[in-house]
XYZ file of N, CA and C in Angstrom:
477
model
N 0.822 -1.250 -0.008
C -0.017 -0.026 -0.007
C 0.931 1.218 -0.018
N 1.181 1.712 -1.200
C 2.066 2.857 -1.201
C 1.249 4.199 -1.102
N 1.793 5.154 -0.411
C 1.145 6.345 -0.081
C 1.246 7.117 -1.309
N 0.273 7.846 -1.747
C 0.144 8.661 -2.927
C 0.437 10.183 -2.390
N 1.148 10.976 -3.332
C 1.409 12.309 -2.847
C 2.087 12.340 -1.553
N 3.231 11.585 -1.352
C 3.842 11.518 0.003
C 4.519 12.901 0.538
N 4.782 13.788 -0.397
C 5.343 15.061 -0.005
C 4.428 16.186 -0.129
N 3.145 15.898 0.036
C 2.095 16.903 -0.278
C 2.244 18.139 0.646
N 2.813 17.965 1.820
C 2.964 19.075 2.740
C 4.068 19.987 2.439
N 5.136 19.464 1.687
C 6.268 20.262 1.308
C 6.125 20.813 -0.141
N 5.428 20.213 -0.989
C 5.292 20.424 -2.452
C 3.941 20.959 -2.868
N 3.811 22.111 -3.169
C 2.602 22.785 -3.617
C 1.990 22.112 -4.756
N 2.593 21.595 -5.645
C 2.130 20.880 -6.870
C 1.587 19.516 -6.390
N 2.267 18.818 -5.466
C 1.729 17.632 -4.904
C 0.524 17.864 -4.153
N 0.454 18.918 -3.426
C -0.664 19.308 -2.582
C -1.928 19.351 -3.477
N -1.664 20.193 -4.605
C -2.882 20.370 -5.482
C -3.249 19.028 -6.211
N -2.314 18.103 -6.494
C -2.764 16.805 -6.964
C -3.538 16.147 -5.982
N -3.090 16.129 -4.653
C -3.940 15.452 -3.634
C -5.352 16.003 -3.568
N -5.488 17.349 -3.541
C -6.733 18.006 -3.595
C -7.657 17.585 -4.746
N -7.030 17.504 -5.948
C -7.690 17.081 -7.076
C -8.177 15.569 -6.992
N -7.393 14.749 -6.412
C -7.674 13.411 -6.260
C -8.928 13.279 -5.389
N -8.969 13.955 -4.254
C -10.171 13.914 -3.371
C -11.409 14.542 -4.068
N -11.176 15.473 -4.897
C -12.316 16.234 -5.520
C -12.921 15.244 -6.522
N -12.009 14.525 -7.403
C -12.545 13.516 -8.331
C -13.310 12.347 -7.659
N -12.788 11.953 -6.505
C -13.554 10.924 -5.772
C -14.865 11.419 -5.494
N -15.015 12.565 -4.754
C -16.168 13.350 -4.454
C -17.178 13.434 -5.658
N -16.649 13.861 -6.753
C -17.543 14.165 -7.972
C -18.209 12.897 -8.383
N -17.311 11.752 -8.359
C -17.893 10.450 -8.801
C -18.978 10.023 -7.772
N -18.952 10.263 -6.545
C -19.950 9.921 -5.590
C -21.060 10.856 -5.679
N -21.007 12.033 -6.089
C -22.155 12.944 -6.378
C -23.004 12.387 -7.521
N -22.190 12.067 -8.630
C -22.842 11.518 -9.822
C -23.447 10.201 -9.447
N -22.877 9.254 -8.731
C -23.409 7.935 -8.396
C -24.705 8.170 -7.619
N -24.736 9.031 -6.564
C -25.948 9.139 -5.747
C -27.026 10.078 -6.399
N -26.706 10.835 -7.386
C -27.589 11.827 -8.038
C -27.813 12.911 -7.128
N -27.007 13.246 -6.249
C -27.208 14.365 -5.330
C -26.683 15.696 -5.766
N -26.725 16.052 -7.122
C -26.222 17.253 -7.585
C -27.029 18.362 -6.963
N -26.439 19.421 -6.650
C -27.129 20.586 -6.026
C -27.398 20.405 -4.556
N -27.249 19.224 -4.077
C -27.525 19.016 -2.609
C -26.335 19.379 -1.734
N -25.080 19.333 -2.349
C -23.875 19.536 -1.529
C -23.168 20.893 -2.127
N -22.485 21.476 -1.230
C -21.561 22.524 -1.537
C -20.150 22.060 -1.238
N -19.261 22.161 -2.229
C -17.860 21.759 -2.009
C -16.919 22.745 -2.825
N -15.858 23.303 -2.221
C -15.520 22.989 -0.812
C -16.483 23.829 0.081
N -16.521 23.437 1.357
C -17.155 24.073 2.403
C -16.333 24.895 3.249
N -15.369 24.169 3.981
C -14.508 24.894 4.824
C -13.512 25.766 4.224
N -13.185 26.812 4.722
C -12.084 27.682 4.264
C -10.771 27.139 4.272
N -9.875 27.135 3.268
C -8.642 26.582 3.313
C -7.546 27.629 2.960
N -7.825 28.884 3.235
C -6.841 29.941 2.969
C -6.949 30.931 4.188
N -5.886 31.571 4.446
C -5.858 32.772 5.257
C -6.539 33.968 4.746
N -6.875 34.949 5.541
C -7.583 36.195 5.072
C -6.838 36.768 3.901
N -5.606 36.660 3.749
C -4.928 37.302 2.713
C -4.974 36.387 1.343
N -5.539 35.224 1.449
C -5.685 34.361 0.380
C -4.596 33.274 0.249
N -3.651 33.358 1.119
C -2.507 32.357 1.138
C -3.131 31.050 1.640
N -2.928 29.922 0.851
C -3.428 28.641 1.185
C -2.887 28.186 2.483
N -3.622 27.466 3.300
C -3.120 26.813 4.533
C -2.128 25.643 4.130
N -2.675 24.831 3.239
C -1.741 23.570 2.756
C -1.328 22.755 3.914
N -2.114 22.567 4.958
C -1.855 21.768 6.023
C -2.484 20.386 6.126
N -3.373 20.160 5.097
C -4.206 18.952 5.041
C -5.452 18.954 5.845
N -5.712 19.976 6.591
C -7.078 20.051 7.485
C -7.783 21.209 7.129
N -8.824 21.105 6.303
C -9.120 19.881 5.483
C -8.534 19.980 4.148
N -8.323 18.737 3.518
C -7.826 18.632 2.122
C -9.065 18.810 1.214
N -10.248 18.339 1.851
C -11.488 18.436 1.096
C -12.571 18.556 2.202
N -13.651 19.215 1.865
C -14.749 19.328 2.623
C -16.028 19.586 1.817
N -17.242 19.270 2.309
C -18.483 19.478 1.632
C -19.598 19.520 2.651
N -20.734 20.311 2.252
C -21.861 20.387 3.237
C -23.156 20.247 2.424
N -23.998 19.536 3.028
C -25.437 19.554 2.619
C -26.301 20.257 3.781
N -26.376 21.588 3.583
C -27.021 22.340 4.680
C -28.479 21.917 4.917
N -29.188 21.641 3.727
C -30.518 21.146 4.012
C -30.728 19.894 4.806
N -29.717 18.877 4.658
C -29.720 17.728 5.362
C -28.924 17.683 6.687
N -28.189 18.785 7.055
C -27.473 18.932 8.143
C -26.283 18.010 8.202
N -25.726 17.671 6.960
C -24.524 16.682 6.963
C -23.355 17.377 6.287
N -22.215 16.998 6.813
C -20.956 17.620 6.235
C -20.030 16.387 6.099
N -18.852 16.717 5.377
C -17.702 15.732 5.098
C -16.458 16.523 5.255
N -15.559 16.081 6.000
C -14.227 16.689 6.132
C -13.124 15.718 6.002
N -12.349 15.905 5.077
C -11.163 14.928 4.904
C -9.825 15.616 5.423
N -9.142 14.992 6.410
C -7.949 15.471 6.870
C -6.823 14.521 6.388
N -6.012 15.045 5.576
C -4.875 14.171 5.147
C -3.614 14.400 5.814
N -3.030 13.474 6.310
C -1.613 13.669 6.924
C -0.667 12.675 6.236
N 0.511 12.874 6.730
C 1.641 12.076 6.128
C 1.571 10.703 6.821
N 2.068 9.584 6.141
C 1.942 8.248 6.547
C 2.471 8.032 7.878
N 3.568 8.763 8.207
C 4.229 8.520 9.588
C 3.321 9.035 10.804
N 2.264 9.874 10.431
C 1.522 10.288 11.483
C 0.363 9.477 11.816
N 0.194 8.235 11.228
C -0.886 7.315 11.578
C -1.108 6.333 10.539
N -0.128 6.077 9.839
C -0.277 4.856 8.853
C -1.207 5.195 7.759
N -1.696 4.153 7.049
C -2.737 4.296 5.967
C -3.979 3.942 6.356
N -4.221 3.267 7.586
C -5.491 3.038 8.033
C -6.362 4.235 8.342
N -7.360 4.530 7.612
C -8.116 5.827 7.958
C -8.820 5.700 9.396
N -8.814 6.780 9.925
C -9.480 7.045 11.241
C -10.793 7.922 10.973
N -11.875 7.658 11.624
C -13.063 8.406 11.355
C -13.766 8.756 12.716
N -14.528 9.812 12.710
C -15.301 10.228 13.787
C -16.517 11.083 13.246
N -17.529 11.298 14.078
C -18.475 12.262 13.745
C -18.405 13.509 14.614
N -18.270 14.522 14.080
C -18.262 15.906 14.729
C -19.552 16.715 14.646
N -19.732 17.621 15.456
C -20.819 18.574 15.336
C -20.254 19.905 15.078
N -20.942 20.686 14.111
C -20.517 22.018 13.743
C -21.671 22.879 13.790
N -21.471 23.977 14.404
C -22.653 24.883 14.536
C -23.339 24.905 15.965
N -24.566 25.538 15.916
C -25.216 25.461 17.275
C -26.769 25.413 16.998
N -27.497 25.162 18.017
C -28.953 25.039 17.788
C -29.723 26.256 17.057
N -29.116 27.393 17.394
C -29.758 28.591 16.837
C -29.515 28.822 15.328
N -28.286 28.415 14.870
C -27.899 28.619 13.440
C -27.979 27.282 12.822
N -28.142 26.160 13.432
C -28.337 24.813 12.822
C -27.100 24.071 13.074
N -27.165 22.865 13.455
C -26.152 21.807 13.732
C -25.915 20.923 12.515
N -24.679 20.787 12.168
C -24.291 19.889 11.069
C -23.505 18.725 11.613
N -23.956 17.537 11.308
C -23.174 16.393 11.669
C -22.160 16.166 10.675
N -20.798 16.063 11.055
C -19.741 16.015 10.059
C -19.010 14.734 10.105
N -18.980 14.025 8.988
C -18.241 12.870 8.970
C -16.716 13.275 8.747
N -15.801 13.041 9.724
C -14.431 13.318 9.604
C -13.609 12.011 9.362
N -12.851 12.119 8.220
C -11.973 10.983 7.949
C -10.578 11.494 7.814
N -9.684 10.922 8.616
C -8.347 11.243 8.738
C -7.448 10.235 8.313
N -6.571 10.433 7.227
C -5.786 9.392 6.723
C -4.589 9.956 5.845
N -3.491 9.144 5.558
C -2.618 9.345 4.500
C -3.248 8.813 3.284
N -3.001 9.584 2.188
C -3.628 9.094 0.852
C -2.862 7.988 0.174
N -3.767 6.894 0.040
C -3.342 5.716 -0.631
C -4.496 5.221 -1.374
N -4.368 4.336 -2.268
C -5.474 3.746 -2.914
C -6.406 3.045 -1.883
N -5.826 2.270 -0.931
C -6.615 1.638 0.063
C -7.405 2.714 0.882
N -6.747 3.796 1.419
C -7.385 4.716 2.263
C -8.417 5.468 1.484
N -8.303 5.730 0.198
C -9.238 6.336 -0.690
C -10.385 5.372 -0.871
N -10.269 4.123 -1.138
C -11.369 3.203 -1.188
C -12.136 3.086 0.017
N -11.443 3.102 1.203
C -12.121 3.080 2.455
C -13.028 4.303 2.585
N -12.349 5.547 2.415
C -13.117 6.867 2.441
C -14.318 6.865 1.584
N -13.974 6.327 0.421
C -15.078 6.287 -0.805
C -16.416 5.616 -0.218
N -16.142 4.492 0.471
C -17.224 3.697 1.070
C -17.925 4.456 2.255
N -17.128 5.094 3.155
C -17.592 5.798 4.233
C -18.480 6.882 3.810
N -17.983 7.790 2.809
C -18.685 8.856 2.481
C -19.948 8.502 1.673
N -19.880 7.380 0.847
C -21.164 6.956 0.140
C -22.161 6.579 1.113
N -21.890 5.899 2.269
C -22.777 5.542 3.254
C -23.445 6.863 3.885
N -22.501 7.748 4.210
C -22.851 9.056 4.841
C -23.889 9.792 3.965
N -23.540 9.976 2.623
C -24.339 10.644 1.636
C -25.822 10.014 1.458
N -25.781 8.620 1.415
C -26.951 8.035 1.160
C -27.868 7.802 2.430
N -27.301 7.430 3.528
C -28.025 7.013 4.737
C -27.883 8.045 5.932
N -26.899 9.000 5.832
C -26.607 9.913 6.789
C -26.023 9.197 8.157
N -25.451 8.045 7.964
C -24.793 7.282 8.919
C -23.787 6.425 8.376
N -22.803 5.908 9.297
C -21.856 4.884 8.822
C -21.927 3.815 9.735
N -21.879 2.570 9.115
C -22.016 1.403 9.977
C -20.862 0.543 9.666
N -20.138 0.070 10.633
C -19.021 -0.776 10.376
C -19.185 -2.081 11.067
N -18.509 -3.116 10.504
C -18.602 -4.454 11.141
C -17.051 -5.039 11.131
N -16.689 -5.846 12.017
C -15.409 -6.383 12.120
C -15.719 -7.906 11.972
N -14.816 -8.460 11.084
C -14.779 -9.856 10.933
C -13.391 -10.436 11.263
N -13.194 -11.130 12.332
C -11.848 -11.588 12.746
C -10.946 -10.567 13.236
N -9.685 -10.734 12.759
C -8.723 -9.837 13.140
C -8.379 -8.592 12.373
N -8.932 -8.653 11.131
C -8.791 -7.720 10.187
C -9.355 -6.294 10.498
N -9.183 -5.242 9.523
C -9.878 -4.021 9.852
C -11.303 -4.115 9.694
N -12.016 -3.113 10.331
C -13.427 -3.113 10.147
C -13.789 -2.781 8.708
N -14.970 -3.178 8.291
C -15.497 -2.914 6.962
C -16.747 -2.038 7.061
N -17.043 -1.263 6.083
C -18.139 -0.394 6.011
C -19.328 -1.189 5.437
N -20.307 -1.179 6.226
C -21.601 -1.757 5.616
C -22.345 -0.791 4.935
N -22.321 -0.896 3.645
C -22.969 0.036 2.710
C -24.455 -0.114 2.708
N -25.149 1.026 2.471
C -26.595 0.982 2.400
C -26.961 0.171 1.129
N -28.251 -0.490 1.211
C -28.569 -1.264 -0.035
C -28.744 -0.260 -1.240
N -28.066 -0.643 -2.266
C -28.099 0.205 -3.488
C -29.542 0.253 -4.200
N -29.833 1.412 -4.748
C -31.030 1.508 -5.405
C -30.861 0.757 -6.939
N -31.845 0.333 -7.487
C -31.710 -0.378 -8.756
C -30.986 0.299 -9.919
N -31.028 1.674 -9.852
C -30.551 2.427 -10.909
C -29.050 2.805 -10.614
N -28.530 2.431 -9.512
C -27.153 2.767 -9.196
C -26.163 1.932 -9.945
N -24.983 2.449 -10.054
C -23.879 1.803 -10.739
C -22.676 1.795 -9.869
N -21.668 0.816 -9.945
C -20.558 0.887 -9.098
C -19.703 2.217 -9.144
N -19.034 2.577 -7.968
C -18.370 3.851 -7.908
C -17.053 3.808 -8.683
N -16.777 4.667 -9.647
C -15.530 4.664 -10.292
C -14.374 5.047 -9.481
N -13.226 4.479 -9.687
C -12.045 4.900 -8.804
C -11.436 5.959 -9.544
N -11.087 7.200 -8.879
C -10.427 8.260 -9.441
C -9.068 7.909 -10.060
N -8.730 8.520 -11.289
C -7.303 8.208 -11.918
C -6.353 8.868 -11.166
């Protein structure tokens, strides 16, 4: 499992490649689910007030569906900071007065493996508004995907 864009924090071109990778993955999921117009991406700011990019990987990608109160935030880190196994949690953004958004946060180094895991997690979040995991034996947990609609097609893997 080789890390993709391993120098993204030091190389602006590699950072842009990583951002584009996540965006292609997202665009494929939006097409798959037919949720055009339901999501705004990017959602969270990734630049300082003067326009200089953060380029710290948090977030490398974000999206929000304000109408559904759902958000997605991808935090990309270097492999040494946690390996390639994605970590996830649900965060809350906002308040009762302005509206609370439940945010699926996925933290990982970018690899084909972690992107595939993230894709399944995000797909479940977009379709069902939740993520279900199961563990079989000693291996990593697997995402239980919502039952697909008859008109759905497999998720393409970004190039």
